mmCIF file of C-alpha atoms in Angstrom:
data_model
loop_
_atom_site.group_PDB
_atom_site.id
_atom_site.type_symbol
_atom_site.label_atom_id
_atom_site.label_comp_id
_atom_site.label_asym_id
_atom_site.label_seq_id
_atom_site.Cartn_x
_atom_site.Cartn_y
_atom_site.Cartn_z
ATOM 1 C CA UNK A 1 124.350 -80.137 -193.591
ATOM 2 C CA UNK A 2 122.126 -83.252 -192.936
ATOM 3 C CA UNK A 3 119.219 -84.233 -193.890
ATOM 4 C CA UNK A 4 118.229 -83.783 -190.420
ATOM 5 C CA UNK A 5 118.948 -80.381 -190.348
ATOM 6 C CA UNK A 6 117.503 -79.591 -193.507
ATOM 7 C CA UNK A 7 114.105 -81.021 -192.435
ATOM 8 C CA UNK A 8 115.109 -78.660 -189.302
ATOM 9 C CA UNK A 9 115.056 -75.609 -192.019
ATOM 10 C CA UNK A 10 111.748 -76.894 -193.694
ATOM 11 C CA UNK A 11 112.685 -79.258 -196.100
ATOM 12 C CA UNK A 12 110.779 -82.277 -196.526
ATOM 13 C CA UNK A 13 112.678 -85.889 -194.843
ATOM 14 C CA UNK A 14 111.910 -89.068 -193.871
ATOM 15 C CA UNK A 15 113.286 -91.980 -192.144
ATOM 16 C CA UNK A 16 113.981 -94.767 -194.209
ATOM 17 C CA UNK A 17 113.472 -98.570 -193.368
ATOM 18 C CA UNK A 18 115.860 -101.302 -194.390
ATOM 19 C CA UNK A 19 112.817 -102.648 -195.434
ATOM 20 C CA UNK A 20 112.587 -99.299 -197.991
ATOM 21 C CA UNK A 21 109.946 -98.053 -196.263
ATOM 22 C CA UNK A 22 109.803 -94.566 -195.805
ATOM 23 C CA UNK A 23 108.353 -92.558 -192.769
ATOM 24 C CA UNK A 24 107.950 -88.719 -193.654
ATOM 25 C CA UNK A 25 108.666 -86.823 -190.684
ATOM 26 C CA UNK A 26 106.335 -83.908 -189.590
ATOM 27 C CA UNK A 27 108.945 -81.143 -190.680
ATOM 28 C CA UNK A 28 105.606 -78.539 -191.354
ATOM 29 C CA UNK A 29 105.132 -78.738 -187.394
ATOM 30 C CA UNK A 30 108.575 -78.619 -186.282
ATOM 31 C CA UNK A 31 108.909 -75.467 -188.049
ATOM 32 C CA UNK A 32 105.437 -73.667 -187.745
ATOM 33 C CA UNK A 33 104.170 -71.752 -184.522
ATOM 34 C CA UNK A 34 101.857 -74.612 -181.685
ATOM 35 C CA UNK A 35 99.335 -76.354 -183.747
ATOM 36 C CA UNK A 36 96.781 -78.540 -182.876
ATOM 37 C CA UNK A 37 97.791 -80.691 -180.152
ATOM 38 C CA UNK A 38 100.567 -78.856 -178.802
ATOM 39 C CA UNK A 39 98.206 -77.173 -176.514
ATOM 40 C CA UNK A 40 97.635 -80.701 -174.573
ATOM 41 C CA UNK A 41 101.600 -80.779 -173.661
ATOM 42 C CA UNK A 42 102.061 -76.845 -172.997
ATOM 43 C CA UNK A 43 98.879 -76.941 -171.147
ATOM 44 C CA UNK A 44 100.089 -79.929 -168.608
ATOM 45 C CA UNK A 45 103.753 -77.830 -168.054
ATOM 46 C CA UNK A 46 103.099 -75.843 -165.053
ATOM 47 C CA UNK A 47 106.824 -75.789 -163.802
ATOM 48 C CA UNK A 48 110.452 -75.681 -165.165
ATOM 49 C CA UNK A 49 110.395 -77.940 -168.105
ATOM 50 C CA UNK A 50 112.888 -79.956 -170.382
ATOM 51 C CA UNK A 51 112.013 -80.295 -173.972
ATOM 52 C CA UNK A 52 114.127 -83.111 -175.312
ATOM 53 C CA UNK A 53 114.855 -83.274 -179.108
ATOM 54 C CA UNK A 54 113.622 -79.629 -178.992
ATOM 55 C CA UNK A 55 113.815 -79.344 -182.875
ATOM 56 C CA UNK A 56 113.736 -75.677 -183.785
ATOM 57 C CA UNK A 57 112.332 -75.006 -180.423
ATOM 58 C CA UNK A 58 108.234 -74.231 -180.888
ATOM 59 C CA UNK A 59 107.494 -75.926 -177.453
ATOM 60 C CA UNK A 60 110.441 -74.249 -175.443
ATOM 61 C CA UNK A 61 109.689 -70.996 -176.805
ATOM 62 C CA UNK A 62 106.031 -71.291 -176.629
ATOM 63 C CA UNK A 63 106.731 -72.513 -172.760
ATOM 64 C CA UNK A 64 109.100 -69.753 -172.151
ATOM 65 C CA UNK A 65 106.188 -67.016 -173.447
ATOM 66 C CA UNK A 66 103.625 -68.496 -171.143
ATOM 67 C CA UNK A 67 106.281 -67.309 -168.215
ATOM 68 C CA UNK A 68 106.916 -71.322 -167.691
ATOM 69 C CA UNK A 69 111.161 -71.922 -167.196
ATOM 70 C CA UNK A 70 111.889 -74.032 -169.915
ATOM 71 C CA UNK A 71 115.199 -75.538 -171.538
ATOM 72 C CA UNK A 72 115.827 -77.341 -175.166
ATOM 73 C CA UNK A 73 118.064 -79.834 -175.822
ATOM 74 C CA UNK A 74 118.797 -81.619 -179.243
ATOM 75 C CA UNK A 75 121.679 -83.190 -181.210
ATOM 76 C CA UNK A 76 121.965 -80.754 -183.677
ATOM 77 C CA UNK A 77 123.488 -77.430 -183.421
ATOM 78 C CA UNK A 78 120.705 -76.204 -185.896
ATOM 79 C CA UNK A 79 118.155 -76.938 -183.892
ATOM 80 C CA UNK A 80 119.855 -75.096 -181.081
ATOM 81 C CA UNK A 81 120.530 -72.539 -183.324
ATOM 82 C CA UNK A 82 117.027 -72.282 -184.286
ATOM 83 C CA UNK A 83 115.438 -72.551 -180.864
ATOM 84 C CA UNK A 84 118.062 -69.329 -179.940
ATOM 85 C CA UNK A 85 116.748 -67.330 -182.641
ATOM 86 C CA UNK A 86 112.691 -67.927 -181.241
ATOM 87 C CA UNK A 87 114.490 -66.521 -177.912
ATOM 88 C CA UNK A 88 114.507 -69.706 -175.771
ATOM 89 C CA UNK A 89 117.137 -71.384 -174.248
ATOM 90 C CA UNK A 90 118.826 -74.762 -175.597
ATOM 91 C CA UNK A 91 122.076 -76.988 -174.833
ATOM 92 C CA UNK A 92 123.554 -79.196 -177.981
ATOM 93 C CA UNK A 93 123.711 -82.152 -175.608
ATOM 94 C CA UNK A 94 122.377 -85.983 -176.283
ATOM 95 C CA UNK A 95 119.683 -86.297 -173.286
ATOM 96 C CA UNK A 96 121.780 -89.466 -171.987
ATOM 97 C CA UNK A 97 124.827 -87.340 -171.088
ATOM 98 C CA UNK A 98 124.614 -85.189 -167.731
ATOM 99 C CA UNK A 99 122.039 -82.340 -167.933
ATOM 100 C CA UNK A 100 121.528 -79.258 -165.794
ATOM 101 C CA UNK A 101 119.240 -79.605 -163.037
ATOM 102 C CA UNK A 102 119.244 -83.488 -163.351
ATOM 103 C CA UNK A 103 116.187 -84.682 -161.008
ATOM 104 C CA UNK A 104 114.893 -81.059 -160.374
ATOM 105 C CA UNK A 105 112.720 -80.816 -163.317
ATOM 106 C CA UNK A 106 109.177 -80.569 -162.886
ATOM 107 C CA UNK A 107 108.117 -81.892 -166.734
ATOM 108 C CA UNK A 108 110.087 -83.611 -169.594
ATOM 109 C CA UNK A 109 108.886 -83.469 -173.108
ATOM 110 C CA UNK A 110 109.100 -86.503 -175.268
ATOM 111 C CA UNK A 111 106.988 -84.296 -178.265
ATOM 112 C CA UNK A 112 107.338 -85.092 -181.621
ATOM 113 C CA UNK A 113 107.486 -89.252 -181.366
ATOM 114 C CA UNK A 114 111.019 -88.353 -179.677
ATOM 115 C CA UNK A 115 109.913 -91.665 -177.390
ATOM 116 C CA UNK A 116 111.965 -93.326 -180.412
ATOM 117 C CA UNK A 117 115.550 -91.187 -179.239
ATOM 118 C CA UNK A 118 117.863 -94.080 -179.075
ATOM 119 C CA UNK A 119 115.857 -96.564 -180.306
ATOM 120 C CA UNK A 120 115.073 -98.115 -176.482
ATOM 121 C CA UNK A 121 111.983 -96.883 -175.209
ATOM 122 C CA UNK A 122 112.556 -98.535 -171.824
ATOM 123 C CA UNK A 123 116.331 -97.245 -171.303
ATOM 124 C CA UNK A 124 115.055 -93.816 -172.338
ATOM 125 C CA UNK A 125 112.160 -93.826 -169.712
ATOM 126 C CA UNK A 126 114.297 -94.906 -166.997
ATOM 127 C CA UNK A 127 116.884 -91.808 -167.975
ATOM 128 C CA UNK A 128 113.434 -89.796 -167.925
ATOM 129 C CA UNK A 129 113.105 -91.071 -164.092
ATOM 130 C CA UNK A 130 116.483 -89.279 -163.759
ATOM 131 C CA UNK A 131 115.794 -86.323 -164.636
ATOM 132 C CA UNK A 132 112.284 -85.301 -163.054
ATOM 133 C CA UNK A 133 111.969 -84.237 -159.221
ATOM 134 C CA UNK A 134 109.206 -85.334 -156.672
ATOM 135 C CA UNK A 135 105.773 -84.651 -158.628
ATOM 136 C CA UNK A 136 107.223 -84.214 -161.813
ATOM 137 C CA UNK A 137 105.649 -85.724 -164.816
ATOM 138 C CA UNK A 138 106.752 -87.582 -168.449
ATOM 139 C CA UNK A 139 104.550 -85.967 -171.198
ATOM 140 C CA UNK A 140 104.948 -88.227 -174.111
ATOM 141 C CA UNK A 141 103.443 -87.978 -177.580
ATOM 142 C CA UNK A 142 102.550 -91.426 -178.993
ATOM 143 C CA UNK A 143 101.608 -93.426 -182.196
ATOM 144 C CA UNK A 144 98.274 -94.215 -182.979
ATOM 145 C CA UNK A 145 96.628 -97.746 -181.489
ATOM 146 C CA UNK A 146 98.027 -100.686 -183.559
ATOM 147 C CA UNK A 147 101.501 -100.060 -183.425
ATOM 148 C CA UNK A 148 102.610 -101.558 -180.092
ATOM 149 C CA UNK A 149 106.768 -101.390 -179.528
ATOM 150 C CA UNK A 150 108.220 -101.387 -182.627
ATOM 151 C CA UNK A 151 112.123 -100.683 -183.022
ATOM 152 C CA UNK A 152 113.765 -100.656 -186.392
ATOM 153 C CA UNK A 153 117.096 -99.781 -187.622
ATOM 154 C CA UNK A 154 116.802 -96.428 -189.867
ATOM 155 C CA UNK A 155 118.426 -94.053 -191.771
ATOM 156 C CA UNK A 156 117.282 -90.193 -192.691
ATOM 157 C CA UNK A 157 116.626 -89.239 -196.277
ATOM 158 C CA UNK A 158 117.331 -88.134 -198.524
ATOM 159 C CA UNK A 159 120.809 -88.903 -198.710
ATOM 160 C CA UNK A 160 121.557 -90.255 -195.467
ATOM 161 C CA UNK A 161 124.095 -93.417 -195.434
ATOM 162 C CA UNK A 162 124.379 -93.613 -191.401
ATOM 163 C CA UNK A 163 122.245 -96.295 -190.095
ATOM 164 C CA UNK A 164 120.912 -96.291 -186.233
ATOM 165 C CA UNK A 165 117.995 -97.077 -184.262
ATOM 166 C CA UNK A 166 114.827 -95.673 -183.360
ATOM 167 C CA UNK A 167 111.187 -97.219 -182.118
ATOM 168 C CA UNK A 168 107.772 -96.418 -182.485
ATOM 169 C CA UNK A 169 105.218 -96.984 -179.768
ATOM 170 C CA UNK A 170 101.645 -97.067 -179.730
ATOM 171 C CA UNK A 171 99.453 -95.452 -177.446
ATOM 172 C CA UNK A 172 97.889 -99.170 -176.146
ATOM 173 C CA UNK A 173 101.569 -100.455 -175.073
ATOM 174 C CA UNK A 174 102.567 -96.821 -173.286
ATOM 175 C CA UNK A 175 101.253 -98.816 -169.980
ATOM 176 C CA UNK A 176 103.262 -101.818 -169.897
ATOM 177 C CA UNK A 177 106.399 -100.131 -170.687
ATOM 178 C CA UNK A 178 105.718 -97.429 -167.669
ATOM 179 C CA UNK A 179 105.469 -100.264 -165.825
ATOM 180 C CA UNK A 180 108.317 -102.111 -166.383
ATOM 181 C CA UNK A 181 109.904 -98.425 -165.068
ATOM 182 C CA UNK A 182 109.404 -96.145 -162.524
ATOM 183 C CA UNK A 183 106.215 -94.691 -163.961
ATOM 184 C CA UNK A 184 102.339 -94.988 -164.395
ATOM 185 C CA UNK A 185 100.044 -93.657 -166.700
ATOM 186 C CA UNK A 186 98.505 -90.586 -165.026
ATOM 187 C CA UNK A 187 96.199 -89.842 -168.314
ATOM 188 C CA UNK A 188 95.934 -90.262 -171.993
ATOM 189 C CA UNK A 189 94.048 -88.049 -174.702
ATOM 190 C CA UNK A 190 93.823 -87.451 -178.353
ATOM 191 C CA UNK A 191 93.770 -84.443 -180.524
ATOM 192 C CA UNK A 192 93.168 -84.796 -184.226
ATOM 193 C CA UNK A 193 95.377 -87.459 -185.253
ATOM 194 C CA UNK A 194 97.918 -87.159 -182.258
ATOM 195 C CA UNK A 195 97.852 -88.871 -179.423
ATOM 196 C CA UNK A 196 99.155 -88.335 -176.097
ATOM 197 C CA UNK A 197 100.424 -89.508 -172.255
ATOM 198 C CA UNK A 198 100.983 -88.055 -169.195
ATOM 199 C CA UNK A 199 103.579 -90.315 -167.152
ATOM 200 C CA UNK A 200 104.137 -90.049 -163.219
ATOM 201 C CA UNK A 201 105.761 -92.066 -160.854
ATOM 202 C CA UNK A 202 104.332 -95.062 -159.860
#
């Protein structure tokens, strides 16, 4: 088991910087039923939605509850496991291989800093633009001001010896990367200490 999946389960895990840094990832929220800023995201789906890097699934089943058609996808068969067992639907599929209903969905959700999947924030948007239909909207969950586009190579602890990539970006540079895609910013917001987008097609 990795120490993704572990952190999937509850256990505490972090990404760790060449640097020895160490970025705890929000494992308590992955796991626990919508919290506080969730709402902003489930609120904006009002159509079939993707949830990419579903985690143990709180979003898709939370959509799928509201009566909203909803699908997971993540990496890790735990998570799809997990995201089962809340009684939503989930592939085990990385989001840049071919996906059902490829540029028919009418939201994608980047929750969870999962802008950082591949470690390209650009390449990743313009696979977003793939996927979405006429209408459809990006909803992205940020980093706080102050962190612009940051990509590092990382590794999850504890225990982890594969290195790969993955970026951080800050709510102030969401804008100049949309634009450097297909998208505009249609809104931004903040709840507590999260921060948020909403993405459409320019």
């Amino acid at each position: 088991m990795t120490a993704f999946d572990r952190g999937l389960l509850g256990h505490r895990c972090w990404l760790e910087l060449a640097t020895g840094e160490r970025v705890d990832l929000p494992v308590d929220r992955w796991t626990a039923i919508p919290c506080e800023g969730d709402d902003v995201l489930l609120d904006a789906c009002d159509g079939p939605t993707l949830d990419v890097g579903c985690g143990p699934g709180r979003l898709t089943a939370a959509l799928s509850e509201r009566g909203v058609a909803s699908l997971g996808v993540d990496i890790s068969a735990t998570a799809v496991r997990l995201t089962h067992a809340r009684g939503a639907a989930a592939l085990r599929r990385d989001v840049f291989d071919r996906l059902p209903g490829e540029g028919r969905w009418r939201h994608v959700l980047l929750a969870d800093g999962n802008i950082g999947i591949g470690g390209d924030p650009l390449r990743l948007l313009t696979r977003m633009a793939e996927l979405i239909g006429d209408g459809g909207t990006v909803l992205v969950e940020l980093d706080p001001p102050g962190c612009g586009v940051r990509q590092d190579q990382v590794r999850l602890g504890p225990g982890g010896d594969s290195w790969f990539t993955w970026a951080w970006v800050g709510v102030e540079a969401i804008a100049g990367l949309a634009a450097r895609t297909a998208f505009r910013v249609a809104w931004e917001t903040r709840r507590g200490h999260r921060w948020f987008a909403c993405l459409e097609r320019a």
